[in-house]
Amino acid sequence: MKNTPFTQFHIALGAKMAEFAGYNMPISYSGINDEHQTVRTNAGIFDVSHMGEFIIKGPQALPLIQQVTTNDASKLTKGKAQYSCLTNEQGGIVDDLIVYCLEENKAYMLVVNAANIEKDWNWIANFNKDFGAEMHNISDKTCLLAIQGPNATKILQPLAGADILNLPYYSFIKTTFAGIDNVLISATGYTGAGGIEIYFEDSNDAATTIWNAILQTGTPQGLKPIGLGARDTLRLEMGYCLYGNDIDDTTSPLEAGLGWITKFTKEFTAKSILHEQKQNGIQKKLVGFEMIDRGIPRHNYLIKNEAGETIGHVTSGTQSPSLNKGIGMGYVQIQHATLGNNIFIEIRNSLVKAQIVKMPFLS
Amino acid sequence: MNFPANLRYTKDHEWIVLNGDIATIGITDFAQSELGDIVYVDIANHQTLPAEAVFGTVEAVKTVSDLFLPVAGTIIEVNAALEKQPELVNTDPYGEGWMIKLKVDNPADVEKLMDAAAYEALVG
């Protein structure tokens, strides 16, 4: 099991630790509900250094990225980022990722899921045989902290060498942070609560300096460390997909509700398959649902219709700490995937009533 | 971690205390701490079950765990307070967070379970 540069701090703070994507990661500190509310109402810090980062450089960088991703990276200008997907030859999702434009037409950073670092690298490198861009996997030396919540930027502003209060969503700057140079501060996140994510290289104890500075500044203002447990409940309330649960190699971006990042105005892997899906319609669709009767949906529970026939399965589910009811996402056959439709989740051999609702669950 | 001396314990982390032939049963302080925030306790009343049978489930935010009956008997009451406040299992596992009242088949079965010292040794 690998450690991040912050693992020792999590253990010292008494976090419940568990293996995630090969890393020893904090699952919770004060309790998932408390951590969840802290992020929704104030600010919390997440160590997500297990995520992967690739640098793609040179004149062939943009053509390569355009080939392997579904969103249109040619729209990006320096300091802007976009959510995107890597598609396989069948139109399934190799991974979801964020593309950062470091220098227009010259240098980009791709941020990928920890569990997929090797798979994504090999996938992109294989296409790169035809493109010849310069590729660097900087995952192991790159730290990533997410500081999320309505007060996150206000709390951190004194540590930053530039204005972070007015950083537009999916924009970023490189500046100093807590005295460390070359920190990439990005107005992104996986919580829907606002805040930033910061990327930096762990050299000269930068990880310790930055972690301590954030906790020293933030703790008196109520900032708390947050584990992966609350990260999951926070993202699910927003209807954000989790790779391996809600999207994978067998689900297409259109089925997953990611049509908005699938741009048919450019070429990319499996474009023709996805275009056909768009023209002819999809067979199944990822929907969000809320429990009407008492019960908590969980990954892989069956979704049935009133007659008890299986019409799909749950991909993510939890008790929503904000709404105090069971919420979930799952794929259902397209003819059942209508907003307002009642569906039934099979929980311990009982059919428990739920309703398909618009996402995000939290408005 | 708290393990009251007047209770008996199981390896599945339930506690039991007997009053005549009626037992009160819940999960231990160790169990609630391992589970984290409990959000749902799902138990059907009036079940007659053998020892170690699953009598219900307890759900934390991220996990679902079965509840195992410490001794044979018939459930005669489920703690109604847990319907609205499942977090009582976290805040007061041996008090307001109790789960069921059980009419036990054989009160002597309870004496055969672990005492506080044995249980503490198991989880310590």
CSV table of C-alpha atoms in Angstrom, one decimal:
chain,number,residue,atom,x,y,z
A,1,MET,CA,0.0,0.0,0.0
A,2,LYS,CA,1.4,3.5,-0.9
A,3,ASN,CA,1.3,6.5,1.3
A,4,THR,CA,0.7,10.1,0.3
A,5,PRO,CA,2.9,12.8,1.8
A,6,PHE,CA,0.0,13.5,4.2
A,7,THR,CA,-0.7,9.9,5.4
A,8,GLN,CA,1.2,10.5,8.7
A,9,PHE,CA,-0.9,13.5,9.4
A,10,HIS,CA,-4.2,11.6,8.9
A,11,ILE,CA,-3.0,8.8,11.3
A,12,ALA,CA,-1.8,11.4,13.9
A,13,LEU,CA,-5.3,13.0,13.7
A,14,GLY,CA,-6.9,9.7,14.5
A,15,ALA,CA,-8.5,9.1,11.1
A,16,LYS,CA,-10.1,5.8,10.2
A,17,MET,CA,-7.8,4.6,7.4
A,18,ALA,CA,-8.4,2.2,4.6
A,19,GLU,CA,-6.9,1.1,1.3
A,20,PHE,CA,-8.2,3.0,-1.7
A,21,ALA,CA,-6.8,2.5,-5.2
A,22,GLY,CA,-3.6,1.2,-3.6
A,23,TYR,CA,-3.1,4.1,-1.2
A,24,ASN,CA,-3.6,4.2,2.6
A,25,MET,CA,-6.3,6.9,2.7
A,26,PRO,CA,-8.4,8.5,5.4
A,27,ILE,CA,-12.1,7.4,5.3
A,28,SER,CA,-13.3,9.6,8.2
A,29,TYR,CA,-12.1,11.7,11.1
A,30,SER,CA,-14.9,13.1,13.2
A,31,GLY,CA,-17.7,11.1,11.5
A,32,ILE,CA,-19.1,11.2,7.9
A,33,ASN,CA,-22.2,13.3,8.8
A,34,ASP,CA,-20.2,15.9,10.8
A,35,GLU,CA,-17.6,16.1,8.0
A,36,HIS,CA,-20.3,16.4,5.4
A,37,GLN,CA,-22.0,19.3,7.2
A,38,THR,CA,-18.7,21.0,7.7
A,39,VAL,CA,-18.1,21.1,4.0
A,40,ARG,CA,-21.6,22.2,3.2
A,41,THR,CA,-21.7,25.0,5.7
A,42,ASN,CA,-18.0,26.0,6.2
A,43,ALA,CA,-14.8,24.4,4.9
A,44,GLY,CA,-13.0,21.2,4.9
A,45,ILE,CA,-9.6,19.9,3.6
A,46,PHE,CA,-9.3,16.6,1.6
A,47,ASP,CA,-6.1,14.8,0.7
A,48,VAL,CA,-6.6,13.5,-2.8
A,49,SER,CA,-3.0,13.1,-3.7
A,50,HIS,CA,-3.7,9.6,-4.9
A,51,MET,CA,-5.2,11.1,-8.1
A,52,GLY,CA,-3.0,11.0,-11.2
A,53,GLU,CA,-1.5,13.8,-13.2
A,54,PHE,CA,-0.1,13.7,-16.7
A,55,ILE,CA,1.7,16.6,-18.5
A,56,ILE,CA,1.2,16.6,-22.3
A,57,LYS,CA,3.5,19.0,-24.1
A,58,GLY,CA,4.6,20.1,-27.6
A,59,PRO,CA,2.8,21.0,-30.9
A,60,GLN,CA,1.2,17.6,-30.9
A,61,ALA,CA,-0.3,17.9,-27.4
A,62,LEU,CA,-3.6,19.4,-28.4
A,63,PRO,CA,-4.2,17.0,-31.4
A,64,LEU,CA,-3.5,14.0,-29.1
A,65,ILE,CA,-5.9,15.3,-26.4
A,66,GLN,CA,-8.5,16.0,-29.0
A,67,GLN,CA,-8.2,12.4,-30.3
A,68,VAL,CA,-8.5,10.7,-26.9
A,69,THR,CA,-11.1,12.9,-25.1
A,70,THR,CA,-14.7,13.7,-25.8
A,71,ASN,CA,-14.8,17.4,-24.8
A,72,ASP,CA,-13.4,20.1,-27.1
A,73,ALA,CA,-10.0,21.0,-25.6
A,74,SER,CA,-9.4,23.5,-28.5
A,75,LYS,CA,-11.8,25.8,-26.6
A,76,LEU,CA,-9.4,26.0,-23.7
A,77,THR,CA,-7.3,29.1,-23.1
A,78,LYS,CA,-4.4,29.3,-20.6
A,79,GLY,CA,-5.8,29.2,-17.1
A,80,LYS,CA,-9.0,27.3,-18.0
A,81,ALA,CA,-9.9,23.7,-17.3
A,82,GLN,CA,-12.6,21.4,-18.6
A,83,TYR,CA,-14.3,18.1,-17.5
A,84,SER,CA,-13.9,15.4,-20.1
A,85,CYS,CA,-13.9,11.7,-20.8
A,86,LEU,CA,-11.5,9.2,-22.4
A,87,THR,CA,-13.5,6.9,-24.6
A,88,ASN,CA,-12.6,3.4,-25.8
A,89,GLU,CA,-13.1,2.0,-29.3
A,90,GLN,CA,-16.6,0.7,-28.3
A,91,GLY,CA,-17.7,4.1,-26.9
A,92,GLY,CA,-17.3,3.1,-23.3
A,93,ILE,CA,-15.5,5.3,-20.8
A,94,VAL,CA,-11.9,4.5,-20.1
A,95,ASP,CA,-11.9,7.3,-17.4
A,96,ASP,CA,-13.3,10.7,-16.6
A,97,LEU,CA,-10.8,13.5,-16.2
A,98,ILE,CA,-10.1,17.2,-16.0
A,99,VAL,CA,-8.0,18.8,-18.8
A,100,TYR,CA,-6.0,21.9,-17.7
A,101,CYS,CA,-4.6,24.3,-20.3
A,102,LEU,CA,-1.2,25.4,-19.0
A,103,GLU,CA,-0.1,27.0,-22.3
A,104,GLU,CA,-2.5,27.2,-25.3
A,105,ASN,CA,-1.5,24.7,-28.0
A,106,LYS,CA,1.6,23.8,-26.0
A,107,ALA,CA,1.1,22.3,-22.6
A,108,TYR,CA,-1.7,20.6,-20.8
A,109,MET,CA,-2.3,18.7,-17.6
A,110,LEU,CA,-4.7,15.7,-17.4
A,111,VAL,CA,-6.0,14.8,-14.0
A,112,VAL,CA,-7.2,11.2,-13.8
A,113,ASN,CA,-8.6,8.8,-11.3
A,114,ALA,CA,-6.1,7.0,-9.0
A,115,ALA,CA,-7.3,3.5,-9.9
A,116,ASN,CA,-6.8,4.3,-13.6
A,117,ILE,CA,-3.4,5.9,-13.7
A,118,GLU,CA,-1.7,3.0,-15.4
A,119,LYS,CA,-4.6,2.1,-17.7
A,120,ASP,CA,-5.0,5.7,-18.8
A,121,TRP,CA,-1.3,6.2,-19.4
A,122,ASN,CA,-1.0,3.1,-21.5
A,123,TRP,CA,-4.2,4.1,-23.4
A,124,ILE,CA,-3.0,7.6,-24.2
A,125,ALA,CA,0.6,6.5,-24.9
A,126,ASN,CA,-0.7,4.0,-27.5
A,127,PHE,CA,-2.5,6.8,-29.4
A,128,ASN,CA,0.6,9.0,-29.0
A,129,LYS,CA,2.6,6.6,-31.3
A,130,ASP,CA,0.7,8.4,-34.1
A,131,PHE,CA,1.1,11.9,-32.6
A,132,GLY,CA,4.5,12.1,-30.9
A,133,ALA,CA,3.6,14.5,-28.1
A,134,GLU,CA,5.8,14.8,-25.1
A,135,MET,CA,4.2,12.9,-22.1
A,136,HIS,CA,5.2,13.0,-18.4
A,137,ASN,CA,3.5,11.0,-15.6
A,138,ILE,CA,4.0,13.3,-12.6
A,139,SER,CA,1.5,11.5,-10.4
A,140,ASP,CA,4.0,10.3,-7.8
A,141,LYS,CA,5.5,13.6,-7.0
A,142,THR,CA,2.3,15.7,-7.3
A,143,CYS,CA,0.3,16.6,-4.2
A,144,LEU,CA,-3.4,17.4,-4.5
A,145,LEU,CA,-5.4,19.0,-1.7
A,146,ALA,CA,-9.0,20.0,-2.1
A,147,ILE,CA,-10.2,22.7,0.2
A,148,GLN,CA,-14.0,22.8,-0.3
A,149,GLY,CA,-16.9,24.7,1.2
A,150,PRO,CA,-18.5,28.1,1.1
A,151,ASN,CA,-15.8,29.6,3.3
A,152,ALA,CA,-12.8,27.8,1.8
A,153,THR,CA,-11.4,30.6,-0.4
A,154,LYS,CA,-12.0,33.3,2.3
A,155,ILE,CA,-10.1,31.2,4.8
A,156,LEU,CA,-7.2,30.5,2.4
A,157,GLN,CA,-6.9,33.9,0.8
A,158,PRO,CA,-4.3,35.2,3.3
A,159,LEU,CA,-2.0,32.2,2.3
A,160,ALA,CA,-2.3,32.8,-1.5
A,161,GLY,CA,-0.1,35.1,-3.6
A,162,ALA,CA,-2.9,36.1,-5.8
A,163,ASP,CA,-6.7,36.7,-5.7
A,164,ILE,CA,-8.4,33.4,-5.2
A,165,LEU,CA,-11.8,34.8,-4.0
A,166,ASN,CA,-12.8,35.7,-7.5
A,167,LEU,CA,-11.4,32.8,-9.4
A,168,PRO,CA,-14.1,31.7,-11.9
A,169,TYR,CA,-15.3,28.1,-11.8
A,170,TYR,CA,-13.0,25.8,-13.8
A,171,SER,CA,-10.3,28.5,-13.9
A,172,PHE,CA,-6.8,28.3,-12.3
A,173,ILE,CA,-3.7,30.3,-11.5
A,174,LYS,CA,-0.2,29.4,-10.6
A,175,THR,CA,1.1,31.4,-7.7
A,176,THR,CA,2.7,31.1,-4.3
A,177,PHE,CA,0.9,29.5,-1.5
A,178,ALA,CA,2.0,29.5,2.2
A,179,GLY,CA,5.4,30.6,0.9
A,180,ILE,CA,5.7,27.8,-1.6
A,181,ASP,CA,6.3,28.7,-5.3
A,182,ASN,CA,4.5,27.3,-8.3
A,183,VAL,CA,1.3,26.1,-6.7
A,184,LEU,CA,-1.6,25.6,-9.1
A,185,ILE,CA,-4.8,26.8,-7.5
A,186,SER,CA,-7.9,25.7,-9.3
A,187,ALA,CA,-11.6,26.6,-8.7
A,188,THR,CA,-12.7,23.0,-9.1
A,189,GLY,CA,-14.0,20.3,-6.8
A,190,TYR,CA,-16.1,17.2,-6.3
A,191,THR,CA,-18.5,18.5,-3.6
A,192,GLY,CA,-20.6,21.2,-5.2
A,193,ALA,CA,-19.8,23.3,-2.1
A,194,GLY,CA,-17.4,25.7,-3.7
A,195,GLY,CA,-13.7,26.1,-3.0
A,196,ILE,CA,-10.5,25.2,-4.6
A,197,GLU,CA,-8.1,22.4,-5.4
A,198,ILE,CA,-4.3,23.0,-5.1
A,199,TYR,CA,-1.6,21.0,-7.0
A,200,PHE,CA,2.1,21.3,-6.0
A,201,GLU,CA,5.2,19.3,-6.2
A,202,ASP,CA,6.4,17.6,-2.9
A,203,SER,CA,9.9,18.9,-2.8
A,204,ASN,CA,11.7,20.6,0.2
A,205,ASP,CA,8.8,19.5,2.5
A,206,ALA,CA,6.3,21.6,0.6
A,207,ALA,CA,3.6,19.1,1.6
A,208,THR,CA,4.2,19.6,5.3
A,209,THR,CA,4.5,23.3,5.0
A,210,ILE,CA,1.2,23.7,3.1
A,211,TRP,CA,-0.7,21.2,5.2
A,212,ASN,CA,0.3,22.9,8.5
A,213,ALA,CA,-0.3,26.4,7.1
A,214,ILE,CA,-3.9,25.4,6.1
A,215,LEU,CA,-4.7,23.7,9.4
A,216,GLN,CA,-3.2,26.5,11.4
A,217,THR,CA,-5.1,29.2,9.5
A,218,GLY,CA,-8.3,27.2,9.1
A,219,THR,CA,-8.8,25.3,12.4
A,220,PRO,CA,-9.7,28.4,14.4
A,221,GLN,CA,-12.3,29.2,11.7
A,222,GLY,CA,-13.8,25.7,11.9
A,223,LEU,CA,-12.0,24.1,8.9
A,224,LYS,CA,-11.7,20.4,9.4
A,225,PRO,CA,-10.0,17.5,7.7
A,226,ILE,CA,-12.5,15.4,5.6
A,227,GLY,CA,-12.2,11.7,4.6
A,228,LEU,CA,-13.2,9.8,1.5
A,229,GLY,CA,-16.5,8.8,3.1
A,230,ALA,CA,-17.9,12.3,3.1
A,231,ARG,CA,-16.3,13.0,-0.3
A,232,ASP,CA,-18.6,10.2,-1.6
A,233,THR,CA,-21.8,11.5,0.1
A,234,LEU,CA,-21.0,15.1,-1.0
A,235,ARG,CA,-20.4,14.1,-4.7
A,236,LEU,CA,-23.5,11.9,-4.7
A,237,GLU,CA,-25.8,14.7,-3.5
A,238,MET,CA,-24.5,16.7,-6.6
A,239,GLY,CA,-25.1,13.7,-8.9
A,240,TYR,CA,-21.4,13.6,-9.9
A,241,CYS,CA,-20.3,10.3,-11.4
A,242,LEU,CA,-17.8,8.1,-9.6
A,243,TYR,CA,-15.6,6.1,-12.0
A,244,GLY,CA,-16.0,2.3,-11.3
A,245,ASN,CA,-19.5,2.8,-9.9
A,246,ASP,CA,-21.6,5.0,-12.2
A,247,ILE,CA,-19.3,5.0,-15.2
A,248,ASP,CA,-16.9,2.4,-16.6
A,249,ASP,CA,-15.6,0.7,-19.8
A,250,THR,CA,-19.1,-0.6,-20.6
A,251,THR,CA,-21.1,2.7,-20.2
A,252,SER,CA,-21.1,5.4,-22.8
A,253,PRO,CA,-21.0,9.1,-22.0
A,254,LEU,CA,-24.4,9.5,-23.4
A,255,GLU,CA,-25.9,6.8,-21.3
A,256,ALA,CA,-24.2,8.4,-18.3
A,257,GLY,CA,-25.7,11.8,-18.9
A,258,LEU,CA,-22.4,13.2,-20.1
A,259,GLY,CA,-23.6,14.3,-23.5
A,260,TRP,CA,-22.7,17.9,-22.4
A,261,ILE,CA,-19.0,17.0,-22.6
A,262,THR,CA,-19.3,14.9,-25.8
A,263,LYS,CA,-18.6,17.3,-28.7
A,264,PHE,CA,-19.5,16.0,-32.2
A,265,THR,CA,-17.9,19.1,-33.8
A,266,LYS,CA,-14.5,17.4,-33.6
A,267,GLU,CA,-13.0,14.0,-34.1
A,268,PHE,CA,-12.3,11.6,-31.2
A,269,THR,CA,-12.2,7.9,-30.4
A,270,ALA,CA,-15.6,6.1,-31.0
A,271,LYS,CA,-17.2,9.4,-32.2
A,272,SER,CA,-19.2,7.5,-34.9
A,273,ILE,CA,-20.5,5.0,-32.3
A,274,LEU,CA,-21.6,7.7,-30.0
A,275,HIS,CA,-23.1,9.7,-32.8
A,276,GLU,CA,-25.2,6.7,-33.8
A,277,GLN,CA,-26.3,6.4,-30.2
A,278,LYS,CA,-27.3,10.1,-30.2
A,279,GLN,CA,-29.2,9.6,-33.5
A,280,ASN,CA,-30.9,6.3,-32.8
A,281,GLY,CA,-31.3,6.6,-29.0
A,282,ILE,CA,-29.7,4.8,-26.1
A,283,GLN,CA,-31.0,1.6,-24.4
A,284,LYS,CA,-30.3,2.5,-20.8
A,285,LYS,CA,-29.7,5.7,-18.9
A,286,LEU,CA,-28.2,6.8,-15.7
A,287,VAL,CA,-30.9,8.4,-13.5
A,288,GLY,CA,-31.0,9.8,-10.0
A,289,PHE,CA,-33.7,8.7,-7.6
A,290,GLU,CA,-34.9,9.5,-4.1
A,291,MET,CA,-36.4,6.9,-1.8
A,292,ILE,CA,-40.1,7.5,-1.1
A,293,ASP,CA,-40.4,4.7,1.4
A,294,ARG,CA,-37.8,4.0,4.1
A,295,GLY,CA,-34.6,2.4,2.9
A,296,ILE,CA,-31.1,3.2,1.7
A,297,PRO,CA,-30.1,2.2,-1.8
A,298,ARG,CA,-26.7,0.6,-2.2
A,299,HIS,CA,-24.3,-0.2,-5.1
A,300,ASN,CA,-25.6,-3.2,-7.2
A,301,TYR,CA,-29.1,-3.4,-5.6
A,302,LEU,CA,-31.6,-4.3,-8.3
A,303,ILE,CA,-34.1,-1.7,-9.7
A,304,LYS,CA,-37.5,-3.1,-10.5
A,305,ASN,CA,-40.8,-1.9,-11.8
A,306,GLU,CA,-44.2,-2.2,-10.1
A,307,ALA,CA,-44.6,-5.7,-11.5
A,308,GLY,CA,-41.4,-6.8,-10.0
A,309,GLU,CA,-39.4,-7.1,-13.2
A,310,THR,CA,-35.8,-6.0,-13.2
A,311,ILE,CA,-35.3,-2.8,-15.1
A,312,GLY,CA,-31.9,-1.8,-13.9
A,313,HIS,CA,-29.4,-1.6,-11.1
A,314,VAL,CA,-28.1,0.9,-8.5
A,315,THR,CA,-24.6,2.2,-9.2
A,316,SER,CA,-24.3,4.5,-6.1
A,317,GLY,CA,-26.5,5.0,-3.1
A,318,THR,CA,-26.4,6.5,0.4
A,319,GLN,CA,-28.4,8.2,3.1
A,320,SER,CA,-28.1,11.8,2.1
A,321,PRO,CA,-26.8,13.7,5.1
A,322,SER,CA,-28.2,17.0,3.8
A,323,LEU,CA,-31.7,15.7,2.8
A,324,ASN,CA,-31.9,13.0,5.4
A,325,LYS,CA,-33.3,10.4,3.0
A,326,GLY,CA,-32.0,7.7,0.8
A,327,ILE,CA,-30.7,8.8,-2.6
A,328,GLY,CA,-29.0,7.0,-5.4
A,329,MET,CA,-28.1,6.7,-9.1
A,330,GLY,CA,-28.5,3.8,-11.4
A,331,TYR,CA,-29.0,2.6,-14.9
A,332,VAL,CA,-32.5,1.9,-16.0
A,333,GLN,CA,-34.0,0.8,-19.3
A,334,ILE,CA,-34.7,3.9,-21.3
A,335,GLN,CA,-38.5,3.4,-21.4
A,336,HIS,CA,-38.5,3.6,-17.6
A,337,ALA,CA,-36.1,6.5,-17.3
A,338,THR,CA,-38.6,9.3,-17.0
A,339,LEU,CA,-38.5,12.0,-14.4
A,340,GLY,CA,-41.2,11.5,-11.8
A,341,ASN,CA,-41.5,7.8,-12.6
A,342,ASN,CA,-41.8,5.5,-9.6
A,343,ILE,CA,-39.3,2.7,-9.4
A,344,PHE,CA,-38.6,0.0,-6.8
A,345,ILE,CA,-35.3,-0.8,-5.2
A,346,GLU,CA,-34.9,-4.4,-4.0
A,347,ILE,CA,-33.5,-4.1,-0.5
A,348,ARG,CA,-33.2,-7.4,1.4
A,349,ASN,CA,-35.9,-9.1,-0.7
A,350,SER,CA,-38.4,-6.2,-0.3
A,351,LEU,CA,-39.3,-3.8,-3.0
A,352,VAL,CA,-39.0,-0.3,-1.6
A,353,LYS,CA,-40.6,2.6,-3.5
A,354,ALA,CA,-38.4,5.4,-5.0
A,355,GLN,CA,-38.9,8.1,-7.6
A,356,ILE,CA,-36.7,9.3,-10.5
A,357,VAL,CA,-35.8,12.9,-9.8
A,358,LYS,CA,-33.7,15.6,-11.5
A,359,MET,CA,-30.0,15.8,-10.4
A,360,PRO,CA,-28.4,17.4,-8.5
A,361,PHE,CA,-30.4,16.1,-5.5
A,362,LEU,CA,-29.3,19.2,-3.6
A,363,SER,CA,-30.4,22.4,-5.3
B,1,MET,CA,-14.2,2.4,25.1
B,2,ASN,CA,-16.9,1.5,27.6
B,3,PHE,CA,-17.9,-2.2,28.5
B,4,PRO,CA,-20.4,-2.2,31.4
B,5,ALA,CA,-19.8,-5.1,33.8
B,6,ASN,CA,-23.5,-5.9,34.2
B,7,LEU,CA,-23.9,-6.9,30.5
B,8,ARG,CA,-23.0,-10.0,28.5
B,9,TYR,CA,-21.4,-9.8,25.0
B,10,THR,CA,-21.1,-11.8,21.8
B,11,LYS,CA,-18.3,-12.1,19.2
B,12,ASP,CA,-20.6,-10.3,16.8
B,13,HIS,CA,-20.5,-7.2,19.0
B,14,GLU,CA,-24.0,-7.4,20.5
B,15,TRP,CA,-24.7,-6.9,24.2
B,16,ILE,CA,-27.5,-8.5,26.2
B,17,VAL,CA,-28.9,-8.0,29.7
B,18,LEU,CA,-31.5,-10.2,31.3
B,19,ASN,CA,-34.5,-9.2,33.5
B,20,GLY,CA,-36.4,-12.3,34.3
B,21,ASP,CA,-36.9,-14.0,31.0
B,22,ILE,CA,-36.9,-10.8,29.0
B,23,ALA,CA,-33.6,-9.6,27.6
B,24,THR,CA,-32.6,-6.2,26.2
B,25,ILE,CA,-30.2,-6.3,23.3
B,26,GLY,CA,-28.1,-3.8,21.4
B,27,ILE,CA,-24.7,-3.3,19.8
B,28,THR,CA,-21.6,-2.5,21.7
B,29,ASP,CA,-19.7,0.8,22.0
B,30,PHE,CA,-16.9,-0.8,19.9
B,31,ALA,CA,-19.4,-1.8,17.2
B,32,GLN,CA,-21.0,1.7,16.9
B,33,SER,CA,-17.6,3.2,16.8
B,34,GLU,CA,-16.4,0.9,14.0
B,35,LEU,CA,-19.6,1.5,12.0
B,36,GLY,CA,-19.6,5.3,12.3
B,37,ASP,CA,-22.7,7.4,11.9
B,38,ILE,CA,-25.7,5.1,12.0
B,39,VAL,CA,-28.6,6.2,9.8
B,40,TYR,CA,-31.0,3.2,9.7
B,41,VAL,CA,-31.9,0.3,12.0
B,42,ASP,CA,-34.1,-2.2,10.2
B,43,ILE,CA,-35.6,-4.9,12.5
B,44,ALA,CA,-38.9,-6.8,12.2
B,45,ASN,CA,-40.8,-7.3,15.5
B,46,HIS,CA,-42.3,-10.7,16.5
B,47,GLN,CA,-39.6,-12.9,15.0
B,48,THR,CA,-38.8,-16.2,16.7
B,49,LEU,CA,-35.3,-17.1,15.9
B,50,PRO,CA,-32.4,-19.4,17.1
B,51,ALA,CA,-29.2,-18.1,18.5
B,52,GLU,CA,-26.9,-16.4,16.0
B,53,ALA,CA,-29.7,-15.9,13.5
B,54,VAL,CA,-29.8,-12.6,11.6
B,55,PHE,CA,-32.6,-10.5,13.3
B,56,GLY,CA,-32.1,-7.3,11.4
B,57,THR,CA,-29.6,-4.9,9.8
B,58,VAL,CA,-27.9,-1.7,10.9
B,59,GLU,CA,-26.9,0.8,8.3
B,60,ALA,CA,-24.2,3.4,8.6
B,61,VAL,CA,-23.6,6.0,5.9
B,62,LYS,CA,-21.3,3.7,4.0
B,63,THR,CA,-22.1,0.2,5.2
B,64,VAL,CA,-24.8,-2.3,5.9
B,65,SER,CA,-24.2,-4.8,8.7
B,66,ASP,CA,-26.3,-7.8,9.9
B,67,LEU,CA,-27.4,-8.1,13.5
B,68,PHE,CA,-27.0,-11.5,15.1
B,69,LEU,CA,-29.3,-12.7,17.9
B,70,PRO,CA,-27.2,-13.6,21.0
B,71,VAL,CA,-29.6,-16.3,22.3
B,72,ALA,CA,-32.7,-18.0,21.0
B,73,GLY,CA,-36.0,-16.3,21.6
B,74,THR,CA,-38.9,-14.2,20.3
B,75,ILE,CA,-38.6,-10.4,19.7
B,76,ILE,CA,-41.4,-8.7,21.6
B,77,GLU,CA,-40.4,-5.1,21.1
B,78,VAL,CA,-38.2,-3.0,18.7
B,79,ASN,CA,-36.9,0.3,20.0
B,80,ALA,CA,-39.3,2.8,18.3
B,81,ALA,CA,-37.1,5.7,19.1
B,82,LEU,CA,-34.5,4.5,16.6
B,83,GLU,CA,-37.0,5.0,13.7
B,84,LYS,CA,-36.6,8.8,14.1
B,85,GLN,CA,-33.2,8.9,15.9
B,86,PRO,CA,-31.0,6.0,14.7
B,87,GLU,CA,-28.0,8.1,16.0
B,88,LEU,CA,-29.0,7.1,19.5
B,89,VAL,CA,-27.0,3.9,18.8
B,90,ASN,CA,-23.9,6.0,18.4
B,91,THR,CA,-24.5,8.4,21.3
B,92,ASP,CA,-25.9,5.9,23.9
B,93,PRO,CA,-25.3,2.3,22.7
B,94,TYR,CA,-26.1,0.7,26.1
B,95,GLY,CA,-28.9,3.1,27.0
B,96,GLU,CA,-31.4,4.9,24.7
B,97,GLY,CA,-29.7,3.1,21.7
B,98,TRP,CA,-31.0,-0.4,22.7
B,99,MET,CA,-32.5,-2.3,19.8
B,100,ILE,CA,-34.8,-5.1,20.9
B,101,LYS,CA,-36.5,-6.8,23.8
B,102,LEU,CA,-36.4,-10.5,23.5
B,103,LYS,CA,-38.4,-13.2,25.3
B,104,VAL,CA,-35.5,-15.7,25.7
B,105,ASP,CA,-36.2,-19.4,25.3
B,106,ASN,CA,-33.6,-20.4,28.0
B,107,PRO,CA,-32.4,-17.7,30.4
B,108,ALA,CA,-29.4,-19.9,31.3
B,109,ASP,CA,-28.1,-19.3,27.7
B,110,VAL,CA,-27.2,-15.7,28.6
B,111,GLU,CA,-24.8,-16.8,31.3
B,112,LYS,CA,-22.8,-18.7,28.8
B,113,LEU,CA,-21.9,-15.5,26.8
B,114,MET,CA,-18.7,-13.5,27.3
B,115,ASP,CA,-18.5,-11.2,30.3
B,116,ALA,CA,-17.1,-7.6,30.0
B,117,ALA,CA,-13.5,-8.6,30.7
B,118,ALA,CA,-13.6,-11.4,28.0
B,119,TYR,CA,-15.2,-9.0,25.4
B,120,GLU,CA,-12.7,-6.3,26.2
B,121,ALA,CA,-9.9,-8.7,25.6
B,122,LEU,CA,-11.5,-9.7,22.3
B,123,VAL,CA,-11.8,-6.2,20.9
B,124,GLY,CA,-8.8,-4.6,22.7
